[in-house]
CSV table of C-alpha atoms and ligand atoms in Angstrom, one decimal:
chain,number,residue,atom,x,y,z
A,740,UNK,CA,0.0,0.0,-0.1
A,741,UNK,CA,1.7,3.7,-1.3
A,742,UNK,CA,1.2,5.9,1.5
A,743,UNK,CA,-0.4,9.9,0.6
A,744,UNK,CA,3.6,10.9,1.1
A,745,UNK,CA,4.9,9.0,-1.6
A,746,UNK,CA,1.5,8.8,-3.8
A,747,UNK,CA,1.9,12.3,-4.0
A,748,UNK,CA,6.3,12.0,-4.9
A,749,UNK,CA,5.2,9.8,-7.6
A,750,UNK,CA,2.5,11.9,-8.9
A,751,UNK,CA,5.5,14.8,-9.2
A,752,UNK,CA,7.6,12.6,-11.4
A,753,UNK,CA,4.5,11.8,-13.6
A,754,UNK,CA,2.7,15.1,-14.0
A,755,UNK,CA,5.8,16.0,-16.6
A,756,UNK,CA,4.4,13.2,-19.0
A,757,UNK,CA,2.8,14.8,-21.9
A,758,UNK,CA,3.6,18.3,-21.0
A,759,UNK,CA,6.9,18.6,-21.2
A,760,UNK,CA,7.4,22.8,-21.3
A,761,UNK,CA,5.8,22.2,-17.4
A,762,UNK,CA,8.6,19.5,-16.5
A,763,UNK,CA,11.0,20.9,-13.5
A,764,UNK,CA,14.1,22.3,-15.1
A,765,UNK,CA,17.3,21.3,-13.5
A,766,UNK,CA,17.1,23.3,-10.8
A,767,UNK,CA,13.7,22.2,-9.8
A,768,UNK,CA,15.4,18.6,-9.4
A,769,UNK,CA,17.9,19.6,-7.2
A,770,UNK,CA,18.2,17.3,-4.2
A,771,UNK,CA,15.3,14.5,-5.7
A,772,UNK,CA,16.7,11.3,-4.9
A,773,UNK,CA,14.5,8.2,-6.2
A,774,UNK,CA,15.5,4.1,-6.3
A,775,UNK,CA,13.7,2.5,-8.7
A,776,UNK,CA,14.2,-1.9,-8.2
A,777,UNK,CA,14.3,-3.5,-11.6
A,778,UNK,CA,16.3,-6.0,-13.6
A,779,UNK,CA,19.2,-3.7,-14.4
A,780,UNK,CA,21.2,-4.4,-17.7
A,781,UNK,CA,24.4,-2.8,-19.2
A,782,UNK,CA,27.5,-3.3,-20.8
A,783,UNK,CA,30.8,-2.1,-19.5
A,784,UNK,CA,33.0,-3.2,-22.5
A,785,UNK,CA,32.4,-4.6,-26.2
A,786,UNK,CA,30.9,-7.8,-26.1
A,787,UNK,CA,33.1,-10.6,-28.5
A,788,UNK,CA,31.5,-11.3,-31.9
A,789,UNK,CA,30.4,-14.6,-31.0
A,790,UNK,CA,27.9,-17.4,-32.0
A,791,UNK,CA,28.0,-19.2,-28.8
A,792,UNK,CA,29.1,-19.0,-24.9
A,793,UNK,CA,26.7,-16.4,-25.7
A,794,UNK,CA,25.3,-16.3,-21.3
A,795,UNK,CA,26.5,-13.3,-18.5
A,796,UNK,CA,29.6,-14.7,-18.3
A,797,UNK,CA,30.6,-12.6,-20.7
A,798,UNK,CA,32.6,-9.6,-18.8
A,799,UNK,CA,31.0,-7.1,-21.2
A,800,UNK,CA,27.6,-7.8,-20.1
A,801,UNK,CA,26.3,-6.2,-16.6
A,802,UNK,CA,23.5,-8.0,-15.3
A,803,UNK,CA,22.1,-7.6,-11.9
A,804,UNK,CA,19.1,-8.6,-11.4
A,805,UNK,CA,16.6,-7.4,-9.0
A,806,UNK,CA,18.3,-4.4,-7.6
A,807,UNK,CA,18.0,-0.8,-7.0
A,808,UNK,CA,19.2,2.4,-9.1
A,809,UNK,CA,19.8,5.0,-7.2
A,810,UNK,CA,19.2,8.4,-9.0
A,811,UNK,CA,20.2,11.8,-7.7
A,812,UNK,CA,19.8,15.0,-9.5
A,813,UNK,CA,19.5,13.4,-12.7
A,814,UNK,CA,22.5,11.5,-12.6
A,815,UNK,CA,23.2,7.6,-11.5
A,816,UNK,CA,24.5,7.6,-8.1
A,817,UNK,CA,24.9,3.9,-7.3
A,818,UNK,CA,23.0,0.5,-7.5
A,819,UNK,CA,21.9,-1.8,-4.3
A,820,UNK,CA,21.1,-5.6,-4.5
A,821,UNK,CA,17.1,-5.3,-4.1
A,822,UNK,CA,17.0,-6.9,-0.4
A,823,UNK,CA,19.4,-3.9,0.8
A,824,UNK,CA,17.1,-0.7,-0.1
A,825,UNK,CA,18.5,2.6,0.4
A,826,UNK,CA,17.8,4.3,3.4
A,827,UNK,CA,14.0,6.5,4.4
A,828,UNK,CA,15.4,9.6,2.0
A,829,UNK,CA,14.7,8.2,-0.8
A,830,UNK,CA,11.7,7.8,-2.8
A,831,UNK,CA,11.1,3.8,-3.7
A,832,UNK,CA,9.7,2.7,-6.9
A,833,UNK,CA,9.3,-0.8,-6.7
A,834,UNK,CA,9.8,-2.0,-10.4
A,835,UNK,CA,10.8,-5.8,-9.4
A,836,UNK,CA,10.5,-7.9,-12.5
A,837,UNK,CA,10.9,-5.2,-15.3
A,838,UNK,CA,13.7,-4.5,-17.3
A,839,UNK,CA,15.6,-1.4,-16.9
A,840,UNK,CA,18.1,-0.3,-19.8
A,841,UNK,CA,20.4,2.7,-20.4
A,842,UNK,CA,18.0,4.9,-23.4
A,843,UNK,CA,18.7,4.1,-26.5
A,844,UNK,CA,20.8,6.1,-29.0
A,845,UNK,CA,19.6,6.3,-32.2
A,846,UNK,CA,22.4,7.3,-33.9
A,847,UNK,CA,20.4,8.1,-37.4
A,848,UNK,CA,16.9,9.1,-37.8
A,849,UNK,CA,14.9,11.9,-40.2
A,850,UNK,CA,12.8,14.0,-37.9
A,851,UNK,CA,10.4,14.9,-41.3
A,852,UNK,CA,10.4,11.7,-42.5
A,853,UNK,CA,7.4,10.8,-40.1
A,854,UNK,CA,5.2,11.9,-42.6
A,855,UNK,CA,6.5,9.2,-45.1
A,856,UNK,CA,7.4,6.2,-43.2
A,857,UNK,CA,6.1,3.2,-45.0
A,858,UNK,CA,5.7,4.6,-48.2
A,859,UNK,CA,5.6,2.0,-51.1
A,860,UNK,CA,7.3,1.2,-54.0
A,861,UNK,CA,10.7,2.3,-54.3
A,862,UNK,CA,14.6,1.9,-54.1
A,863,UNK,CA,16.7,4.9,-52.7
A,864,UNK,CA,16.7,7.4,-55.1
A,865,UNK,CA,13.3,6.9,-56.5
A,866,UNK,CA,11.8,7.2,-52.9
A,867,UNK,CA,14.0,10.2,-52.5
A,868,UNK,CA,12.0,11.9,-55.4
A,869,UNK,CA,8.7,10.8,-54.7
A,870,UNK,CA,8.5,10.7,-51.1
A,871,UNK,CA,10.7,12.4,-49.1
A,872,UNK,CA,11.7,15.7,-50.9
A,873,UNK,CA,8.2,17.0,-51.4
A,874,UNK,CA,7.7,16.0,-47.3
A,875,UNK,CA,10.9,18.0,-46.2
A,876,UNK,CA,9.6,21.0,-48.4
A,877,UNK,CA,7.0,21.8,-45.4
A,878,UNK,CA,9.4,22.4,-42.8
A,879,UNK,CA,10.0,25.6,-44.3
A,880,UNK,CA,7.2,26.9,-42.3
A,881,UNK,CA,8.3,27.2,-38.6
A,882,UNK,CA,4.9,25.9,-37.4
A,883,UNK,CA,5.1,23.0,-38.9
A,884,UNK,CA,9.0,22.5,-38.5
A,885,UNK,CA,8.2,23.6,-34.4
A,886,UNK,CA,4.9,20.9,-34.2
A,887,UNK,CA,7.4,18.2,-36.3
A,888,UNK,CA,9.9,18.5,-33.7
A,889,UNK,CA,7.7,17.9,-30.7
A,890,UNK,CA,5.9,14.8,-32.6
A,891,UNK,CA,9.1,13.6,-33.4
A,892,UNK,CA,10.9,13.6,-29.9
A,893,UNK,CA,8.0,12.7,-28.2
A,894,UNK,CA,7.9,9.9,-30.5
A,895,UNK,CA,11.3,8.8,-29.6
A,896,UNK,CA,10.6,8.5,-26.0
A,897,UNK,CA,7.5,7.1,-26.8
A,898,UNK,CA,9.9,4.1,-27.7
A,899,UNK,CA,12.7,4.4,-25.3
A,900,UNK,CA,15.2,6.4,-27.2
A,901,UNK,CA,16.8,9.2,-25.3
A,902,UNK,CA,19.5,10.3,-27.3
A,903,UNK,CA,19.6,10.8,-31.3
A,904,UNK,CA,21.8,12.1,-34.3
A,905,UNK,CA,18.8,13.5,-36.4
A,906,UNK,CA,18.5,14.8,-39.7
A,907,UNK,CA,16.2,17.7,-40.3
A,908,UNK,CA,15.3,19.4,-43.8
A,909,UNK,CA,17.4,22.0,-45.0
A,910,UNK,CA,15.9,25.4,-43.4
A,911,UNK,CA,17.3,26.6,-40.7
A,912,UNK,CA,14.0,26.8,-38.4
A,913,UNK,CA,13.8,23.0,-38.8
A,914,UNK,CA,17.0,22.5,-37.1
A,915,UNK,CA,16.1,25.9,-34.4
A,916,UNK,CA,13.1,23.8,-33.9
A,917,UNK,CA,14.6,20.3,-33.0
A,918,UNK,CA,17.1,22.0,-30.8
A,919,UNK,CA,14.3,24.3,-28.9
A,920,UNK,CA,12.5,21.0,-28.2
A,921,UNK,CA,14.9,18.9,-26.9
A,922,UNK,CA,15.8,21.5,-24.6
A,923,UNK,CA,12.1,21.5,-23.0
A,924,UNK,CA,13.0,18.1,-23.1
A,925,UNK,CA,15.9,17.9,-21.2
A,926,UNK,CA,17.2,15.1,-24.2
A,927,UNK,CA,20.6,14.6,-25.5
A,928,UNK,CA,20.4,15.9,-29.6
A,929,UNK,CA,23.0,16.2,-32.0
A,930,UNK,CA,21.4,17.6,-34.9
A,931,UNK,CA,22.2,20.4,-37.4
A,932,UNK,CA,20.7,22.3,-41.1
A,933,UNK,CA,20.9,19.7,-43.7
A,934,UNK,CA,23.0,20.9,-46.7
A,935,UNK,CA,22.5,21.0,-50.2
A,936,UNK,CA,22.8,22.8,-53.2
A,937,UNK,CA,21.8,20.7,-56.1
A,938,UNK,CA,20.2,18.0,-57.2
A,939,UNK,CA,16.9,18.7,-55.3
A,940,UNK,CA,13.8,20.5,-55.5
A,941,UNK,CA,13.9,24.6,-55.6
A,942,UNK,CA,12.2,24.7,-52.3
A,943,UNK,CA,15.3,22.2,-50.9
A,944,UNK,CA,17.9,24.1,-52.3
A,945,UNK,CA,20.3,26.2,-50.1
A,946,UNK,CA,23.4,27.9,-51.4
A,947,UNK,CA,27.1,27.8,-50.3
A,948,UNK,CA,27.2,31.1,-48.6
A,949,UNK,CA,24.2,31.1,-47.1
A,950,UNK,CA,23.9,27.8,-45.6
A,951,UNK,CA,27.6,28.7,-43.9
A,952,UNK,CA,26.2,32.1,-42.8
A,953,UNK,CA,23.0,29.6,-41.5
A,954,UNK,CA,25.4,26.9,-39.7
A,955,UNK,CA,27.6,29.1,-37.9
A,956,UNK,CA,24.5,31.3,-36.4
A,957,UNK,CA,23.3,27.5,-35.3
A,958,UNK,CA,26.7,26.5,-33.8
A,959,UNK,CA,26.7,29.9,-31.8
A,960,UNK,CA,23.2,29.4,-30.5
A,961,UNK,CA,22.8,25.9,-30.0
A,962,UNK,CA,25.9,23.7,-29.9
A,963,UNK,CA,27.7,22.8,-26.1
A,964,UNK,CA,24.1,24.3,-25.1
A,965,UNK,CA,22.9,22.4,-22.6
A,966,UNK,CA,22.4,18.8,-23.9
A,967,UNK,CA,22.2,20.0,-27.5
A,968,UNK,CA,25.0,19.9,-30.1
A,969,UNK,CA,25.5,20.6,-33.9
A,970,UNK,CA,26.7,18.4,-36.9
A,971,UNK,CA,27.3,19.4,-39.9
A,972,UNK,CA,24.6,17.8,-42.1
A,973,UNK,CA,25.8,17.3,-45.6
A,974,UNK,CA,22.9,15.1,-46.8
A,975,UNK,CA,25.0,13.2,-49.4
A,976,UNK,CA,27.9,13.7,-51.8
A,977,UNK,CA,25.1,13.5,-55.0
A,978,UNK,CA,23.6,16.7,-53.0
A,979,UNK,CA,26.6,19.2,-52.0
A,980,UNK,CA,28.5,20.4,-55.0
A,981,UNK,CA,32.4,20.5,-53.9
A,982,UNK,CA,32.4,23.9,-52.8
A,983,UNK,CA,29.5,23.1,-50.3
A,984,UNK,CA,31.4,20.2,-49.5
A,985,UNK,CA,34.6,22.0,-48.5
A,986,UNK,CA,32.7,24.9,-46.7
A,987,UNK,CA,31.7,21.7,-44.5
A,988,UNK,CA,34.7,20.8,-43.9
A,989,UNK,CA,35.8,23.9,-42.9
A,990,UNK,CA,33.2,24.3,-40.6
A,991,UNK,CA,34.2,21.4,-39.2
A,992,UNK,CA,38.2,22.5,-38.8
A,993,UNK,CA,36.8,25.8,-37.2
A,994,UNK,CA,34.4,23.7,-34.8
A,995,UNK,CA,36.4,21.4,-33.5
A,996,UNK,CA,33.7,19.9,-31.3
A,997,UNK,CA,30.9,19.8,-33.7
A,998,UNK,CA,29.6,16.6,-35.5
A,999,UNK,CA,29.4,15.5,-39.0
A,1000,UNK,CA,26.3,13.7,-40.2
A,1001,UNK,CA,25.9,12.0,-43.8
A,1002,UNK,CA,25.0,9.0,-46.0
A,1003,UNK,CA,27.7,6.8,-47.7
A,1004,UNK,CA,27.4,3.6,-49.7
A,1005,UNK,CA,23.8,2.7,-48.8
A,1006,UNK,CA,22.5,1.5,-52.6
A,1007,UNK,CA,24.8,0.6,-55.8
A,1008,UNK,CA,22.5,3.0,-58.0
A,1009,UNK,CA,23.9,5.8,-55.9
A,1010,UNK,CA,27.4,4.9,-55.5
A,1011,UNK,CA,27.8,4.6,-59.3
A,1012,UNK,CA,26.0,8.3,-59.7
A,1013,UNK,CA,29.0,9.5,-56.7
A,1014,UNK,CA,31.4,7.8,-59.4
A,1015,UNK,CA,30.0,9.8,-62.1
A,1016,UNK,CA,30.0,12.8,-60.1
A,1017,UNK,CA,33.6,12.7,-58.5
A,1018,UNK,CA,35.6,11.3,-61.2
A,1019,UNK,CA,38.8,12.0,-59.8
A,1020,UNK,CA,37.7,10.2,-55.7
A,1021,UNK,CA,39.4,6.5,-55.1
A,1022,UNK,CA,35.6,5.7,-54.0
A,1023,UNK,CA,32.5,7.5,-52.6
A,1024,UNK,CA,33.8,7.5,-48.9
A,1025,UNK,CA,36.9,9.2,-50.5
A,1026,UNK,CA,35.0,12.0,-51.5
A,1027,UNK,CA,34.3,13.1,-47.8
A,1028,UNK,CA,37.9,12.1,-47.0
A,1029,UNK,CA,39.2,14.3,-49.4
A,1030,UNK,CA,37.1,17.2,-48.5
A,1031,UNK,CA,37.7,16.9,-44.8
A,1032,UNK,CA,34.7,15.3,-43.7
A,1033,UNK,CA,36.5,12.2,-41.6
A,1034,UNK,CA,36.8,12.4,-37.8
A,1035,UNK,CA,36.0,11.5,-34.9
A,1036,UNK,CA,32.6,12.7,-34.8
A,1037,UNK,CA,31.6,11.8,-37.9
A,1038,UNK,CA,29.1,9.4,-38.3
A,1039,UNK,CA,28.1,7.8,-41.5
A,1040,UNK,CA,24.8,5.9,-42.2
A,1041,UNK,CA,24.7,2.5,-44.2
A,1042,UNK,CA,28.1,2.1,-45.6
A,1043,UNK,CA,27.1,-1.2,-47.0
A,1044,UNK,CA,29.1,-0.9,-50.6
A,1045,UNK,CA,32.6,0.0,-48.7
A,1046,UNK,CA,35.8,-2.2,-49.1
A,1047,UNK,CA,39.1,-2.8,-47.1
A,1048,UNK,CA,40.5,0.6,-48.2
A,1049,UNK,CA,37.0,2.4,-46.5
A,1050,UNK,CA,37.2,0.5,-43.7
A,1051,UNK,CA,40.7,1.4,-42.7
A,1052,UNK,CA,40.2,4.8,-43.5
A,1053,UNK,CA,36.9,5.0,-41.2
A,1054,UNK,CA,38.9,3.4,-38.5
A,1055,UNK,CA,41.8,5.7,-38.9
A,1056,UNK,CA,40.0,9.2,-38.9
A,1057,UNK,CA,37.8,7.5,-36.1
A,1058,UNK,CA,34.9,8.1,-38.2
A,1059,UNK,CA,31.9,5.4,-37.8
A,1060,UNK,CA,28.8,3.7,-39.5
A,1061,UNK,CA,25.3,4.2,-38.4
A,1062,UNK,CA,24.2,0.8,-39.2
A,1063,UNK,CA,20.1,0.8,-40.2
A,1064,UNK,CA,19.1,-2.6,-40.6
A,1065,UNK,CA,15.7,-1.9,-41.1
A,1066,UNK,CA,15.9,1.0,-43.7
A,1067,UNK,CA,18.1,-1.4,-45.6
A,1068,UNK,CA,16.0,-4.1,-46.1
A,1069,UNK,CA,13.1,-1.7,-46.7
A,1070,UNK,CA,14.5,0.0,-49.7
A,1071,UNK,CA,16.1,-3.4,-50.9
A,1072,UNK,CA,19.9,-1.1,-50.4
A,1073,UNK,CA,22.0,-4.2,-49.4
A,1074,UNK,CA,23.7,-6.4,-46.5
A,1075,UNK,CA,25.8,-4.5,-44.1
A,1076,UNK,CA,29.1,-6.4,-43.7
A,1077,UNK,CA,29.3,-6.3,-39.6
A,1078,UNK,CA,32.5,-8.6,-39.1
A,1079,UNK,CA,34.1,-6.7,-41.8
A,1080,UNK,CA,33.6,-3.6,-39.9
A,1081,UNK,CA,35.0,-5.4,-36.8
A,1082,UNK,CA,37.7,-6.9,-38.9
A,1083,UNK,CA,39.3,-3.3,-39.7
A,1084,UNK,CA,37.5,-1.9,-35.8
A,1085,UNK,CA,35.7,1.1,-36.9
A,1086,UNK,CA,32.5,1.7,-34.7
A,1087,UNK,CA,29.1,0.6,-35.4
A,1088,UNK,CA,26.3,1.8,-34.1
A,1089,UNK,CA,22.7,1.1,-34.9
A,1090,UNK,CA,19.8,3.4,-36.3
A,1091,UNK,CA,16.6,3.2,-37.2
A,1092,UNK,CA,16.7,5.6,-40.1
A,1093,UNK,CA,13.1,6.5,-40.0
A,1094,UNK,CA,11.7,7.2,-42.5
A,1095,UNK,CA,14.0,4.8,-44.9
A,1096,UNK,CA,13.7,2.5,-41.6
A,1097,UNK,CA,9.8,1.5,-40.6
A,1098,UNK,CA,10.0,1.7,-36.8
A,1099,UNK,CA,11.4,4.2,-34.3
A,1100,UNK,CA,11.6,1.2,-32.1
A,1101,UNK,CA,15.4,0.0,-31.6
A,1102,UNK,CA,14.3,-3.2,-30.8
A,1103,UNK,CA,13.0,-3.8,-34.4
A,1104,UNK,CA,16.0,-2.7,-35.3
A,1105,UNK,CA,17.9,-4.7,-33.5
A,1106,UNK,CA,16.0,-7.7,-34.5
A,1107,UNK,CA,15.8,-6.6,-38.3
A,1108,UNK,CA,20.2,-6.4,-37.9
A,1109,UNK,CA,19.8,-10.0,-36.6
A,1110,UNK,CA,17.5,-10.8,-39.9
A,1111,UNK,CA,20.5,-8.9,-42.3
A,1112,UNK,CA,23.1,-11.2,-40.7
A,1113,UNK,CA,21.9,-14.1,-40.9
A,1114,UNK,CA,20.7,-13.1,-44.6
A,1115,UNK,CA,25.0,-12.9,-44.7
A,1116,UNK,CA,25.5,-16.6,-43.0
A,1117,UNK,CA,26.2,-14.7,-39.5
A,1118,UNK,CA,24.4,-14.8,-36.3
A,1119,UNK,CA,24.3,-11.5,-34.5
A,1120,UNK,CA,24.2,-12.1,-30.6
A,1121,UNK,CA,21.8,-10.1,-28.3
A,1122,UNK,CA,25.0,-8.6,-26.9
A,1123,UNK,CA,26.2,-7.0,-29.4
A,1124,UNK,CA,22.8,-5.6,-30.7
A,1125,UNK,CA,22.1,-4.2,-27.5
A,1126,UNK,CA,25.5,-3.1,-27.2
A,1127,UNK,CA,25.5,-0.7,-30.2
A,1128,UNK,CA,22.3,0.6,-29.4
A,1129,UNK,CA,23.7,2.0,-26.0
A,1130,UNK,CA,27.1,1.6,-24.9
A,1131,UNK,CA,28.4,1.3,-28.0
A,1132,UNK,CA,26.9,4.3,-29.7
A,1133,UNK,CA,27.8,6.5,-27.1
A,1134,UNK,CA,31.1,5.6,-27.3
A,1135,UNK,CA,31.1,5.8,-31.4
A,1136,UNK,CA,29.1,9.0,-30.5
A,1137,UNK,CA,32.0,10.3,-27.8
A,1138,UNK,CA,29.4,10.8,-25.0
A,1139,UNK,CA,30.2,7.7,-22.9
A,1140,UNK,CA,30.9,10.2,-20.1
A,1141,UNK,CA,27.4,10.5,-20.0
A,1142,UNK,CA,25.2,8.3,-21.7
A,1143,UNK,CA,24.8,4.4,-22.5
A,1144,UNK,CA,25.2,3.0,-19.3
A,1145,UNK,CA,24.2,2.6,-15.8
A,1146,UNK,CA,27.4,3.4,-13.8
A,1147,UNK,CA,27.3,5.8,-11.3
A,1148,UNK,CA,27.9,9.5,-12.2
A,1149,UNK,CA,25.7,8.6,-15.9
A,1150,UNK,CA,23.0,10.8,-16.7
A,1151,UNK,CA,20.0,9.2,-15.6
A,1152,UNK,CA,18.6,9.0,-18.8
A,1153,UNK,CA,16.7,5.2,-18.9
A,1154,UNK,CA,13.9,3.2,-20.2
A,1155,UNK,CA,12.0,0.5,-18.2
A,1156,UNK,CA,10.8,-2.3,-20.4
A,1157,UNK,CA,8.4,-5.3,-19.7
A,1158,UNK,CA,9.9,-8.3,-20.5
A,1159,UNK,CA,6.9,-9.6,-22.4
A,1160,UNK,CA,3.7,-8.4,-23.8
A,1161,UNK,CA,1.1,-10.6,-25.3
A,1162,UNK,CA,0.2,-14.0,-24.8
A,1163,UNK,CA,2.8,-15.1,-27.0
A,1164,UNK,CA,5.6,-13.2,-25.6
A,1165,UNK,CA,4.8,-14.0,-22.4
A,1166,UNK,CA,5.0,-17.5,-22.8
A,1167,UNK,CA,8.2,-17.2,-24.0
A,1168,UNK,CA,9.5,-15.3,-21.7
A,1169,UNK,CA,8.0,-18.1,-19.1
A,1170,UNK,CA,10.0,-20.3,-20.8
A,1171,UNK,CA,13.3,-18.6,-20.8
A,1172,UNK,CA,12.9,-18.2,-17.4
A,1173,UNK,CA,11.9,-21.4,-16.8
A,1174,UNK,CA,8.7,-21.2,-15.3
A,1175,UNK,CA,7.2,-23.7,-18.0
A,1176,UNK,CA,6.6,-27.1,-16.3
A,1177,UNK,CA,9.4,-29.5,-17.3
A,1178,UNK,CA,11.2,-26.7,-19.1
A,1179,UNK,CA,15.1,-26.1,-17.7
A,1180,UNK,CA,15.6,-22.4,-17.0
A,1181,UNK,CA,18.1,-20.7,-20.5
A,1182,UNK,CA,20.7,-18.6,-20.2
A,1183,UNK,CA,20.1,-15.1,-19.8
A,1184,UNK,CA,21.8,-14.4,-23.5
A,1185,UNK,CA,18.6,-17.0,-24.4
A,1186,UNK,CA,16.0,-14.6,-22.6
A,1187,UNK,CA,17.1,-11.1,-24.0
A,1188,UNK,CA,17.6,-12.2,-27.5
A,1189,UNK,CA,13.1,-13.1,-27.2
A,1190,UNK,CA,13.0,-9.6,-25.7
A,1191,UNK,CA,14.6,-7.9,-28.2
A,1192,UNK,CA,13.1,-10.3,-31.3
A,1193,UNK,CA,9.3,-9.7,-29.7
A,1194,UNK,CA,9.5,-6.6,-27.9
A,1195,UNK,CA,8.8,-3.1,-29.3
A,1196,UNK,CA,7.3,0.4,-28.1
A,1197,UNK,CA,4.7,-1.8,-26.3
A,1198,UNK,CA,6.6,-3.1,-23.4
A,1199,UNK,CA,7.9,0.2,-22.7
A,1200,UNK,CA,6.5,1.4,-19.3
A,1201,UNK,CA,8.7,4.6,-19.0
A,1202,UNK,CA,11.3,6.7,-20.4
A,1203,UNK,CA,13.3,9.1,-17.9
A,1204,UNK,CA,15.4,12.1,-19.3
A,1205,UNK,CA,18.1,13.1,-16.7
A,1206,UNK,CA,16.1,11.3,-14.1
A,1207,UNK,CA,13.0,12.7,-15.4
A,1208,UNK,CA,10.2,10.9,-16.3
A,1209,UNK,CA,9.4,12.2,-20.0
A,1210,UNK,CA,7.1,8.8,-21.1
A,1211,UNK,CA,4.6,6.7,-19.3
A,1212,UNK,CA,4.0,5.9,-15.5
A,1213,UNK,CA,6.0,4.6,-12.9
A,1214,UNK,CA,3.3,3.5,-10.8
A,1215,UNK,CA,1.9,1.0,-13.1
A,1216,UNK,CA,1.5,-2.5,-11.7
A,1217,UNK,CA,4.3,-5.1,-12.9
A,1218,UNK,CA,2.2,-7.9,-14.4
B,856,GUN,N1,20.8,9.3,-48.8
B,856,GUN,C1,20.6,10.7,-49.0
B,856,GUN,N2,19.2,11.4,-48.4
B,856,GUN,C2,19.0,10.0,-47.9
B,856,GUN,C3,17.2,10.1,-47.1
B,856,GUN,O1,16.8,11.1,-46.8
B,856,GUN,N3,17.1,8.6,-46.6
B,856,GUN,C4,18.1,7.8,-47.0
B,856,GUN,N4,18.1,6.1,-46.6
B,856,GUN,N5,19.5,7.9,-47.2
B,856,GUN,C5,19.5,8.9,-48.0
B,857,ZN,ZN1,19.4,8.0,-43.5
């Protein structure tokens, strides 16, 4: 039975949901302390690419079943076994029987493309022209941009994603709207105005001079403000002139802490087009290298049609690939060679790439990543999949001092999940737990793999950003 004091505190945590502008700012959270009891799962290192010996014995997997996670002033303050709760001055939220993970990180996703997600019938270049470019033109309107940014960030939170690297549109207002909406929610966001000065409709092209002015202004206003970071955002080499690519490279030089995001080697048609446009480049990736766009904060989506020289260049420069399996399957782009990436030791994060991808759910993204590797004759472990959506992504984005894990000192960006929703998943989870008569309990890996294969946003109980509840409720009974 909850005491009225406790109910008031939980109400307080719950009220910010659906009304982000009414949420307490960092000051209001000063001194706020609470403890969440659940099964804690995160990583302390990269798990080996393994198809055998997959249980929690992997030293990279940190499995703390039935523990209290302590949160103070928006940061993780520690963890305690379930049987030894913290003292009376901690609000205790007993979510025993649920799974608590670091909030997911979606390293490549397009805000305006919620308007075109699940559009039928085309491969990348036709899809851009038929669906995506027309939809993106609406974001020139500040009202559309603001509403779109709010809808998009709330949708991320509803999928347990608390940090993202996002493409808006070419319009300055669309980047501005995302920065403002993320600040209201306290979310960790990396974004920047899209650069495109050719091969796009008139409403979607900028020019080098105006684009540079807009980028400089956005960097000055938003980069490093709160949890916002700027990304020089080259759509892809086909939509920027060499002069614009050079300007983008100069921006990266001038502002060493900004990110760079773009697409690379997604489809064969695209690769052939880039070879025509840049005949002097050794490869598609080399176009970016020649313009000074590859560095340790560079995030390149897809990277399906790369060769080993490209992979070595990624490793050498510290740039990494945002693998987007849902999009690659939906658009028919190809099958990412993850083992080759590992062999060359360049980073790989996971990304939904909505609206090429068909879901913001990182569980669905992980499940698709498994299927992509299966089609290549490989088997992706749940550990590698989950790591690349949490700690691995944080490390690739150079944000692991802040997010991606449940260590003391990390920002309390958290997602609380039901292990199973619906009769099929509930039965499968019971089998994994050894709760079905006559069947032995399975290794943790089997349970987690079944979870990420069967779960999606319906499993989300709550998303917390810097210790503030942003989606869901923390007083719902555990099924
Ligand atoms: N390449 C250039 N633009 C895009 C885009 O919006 N989505 C995807 N998947 N690939 C791209
Ligand atoms: Zn994309």
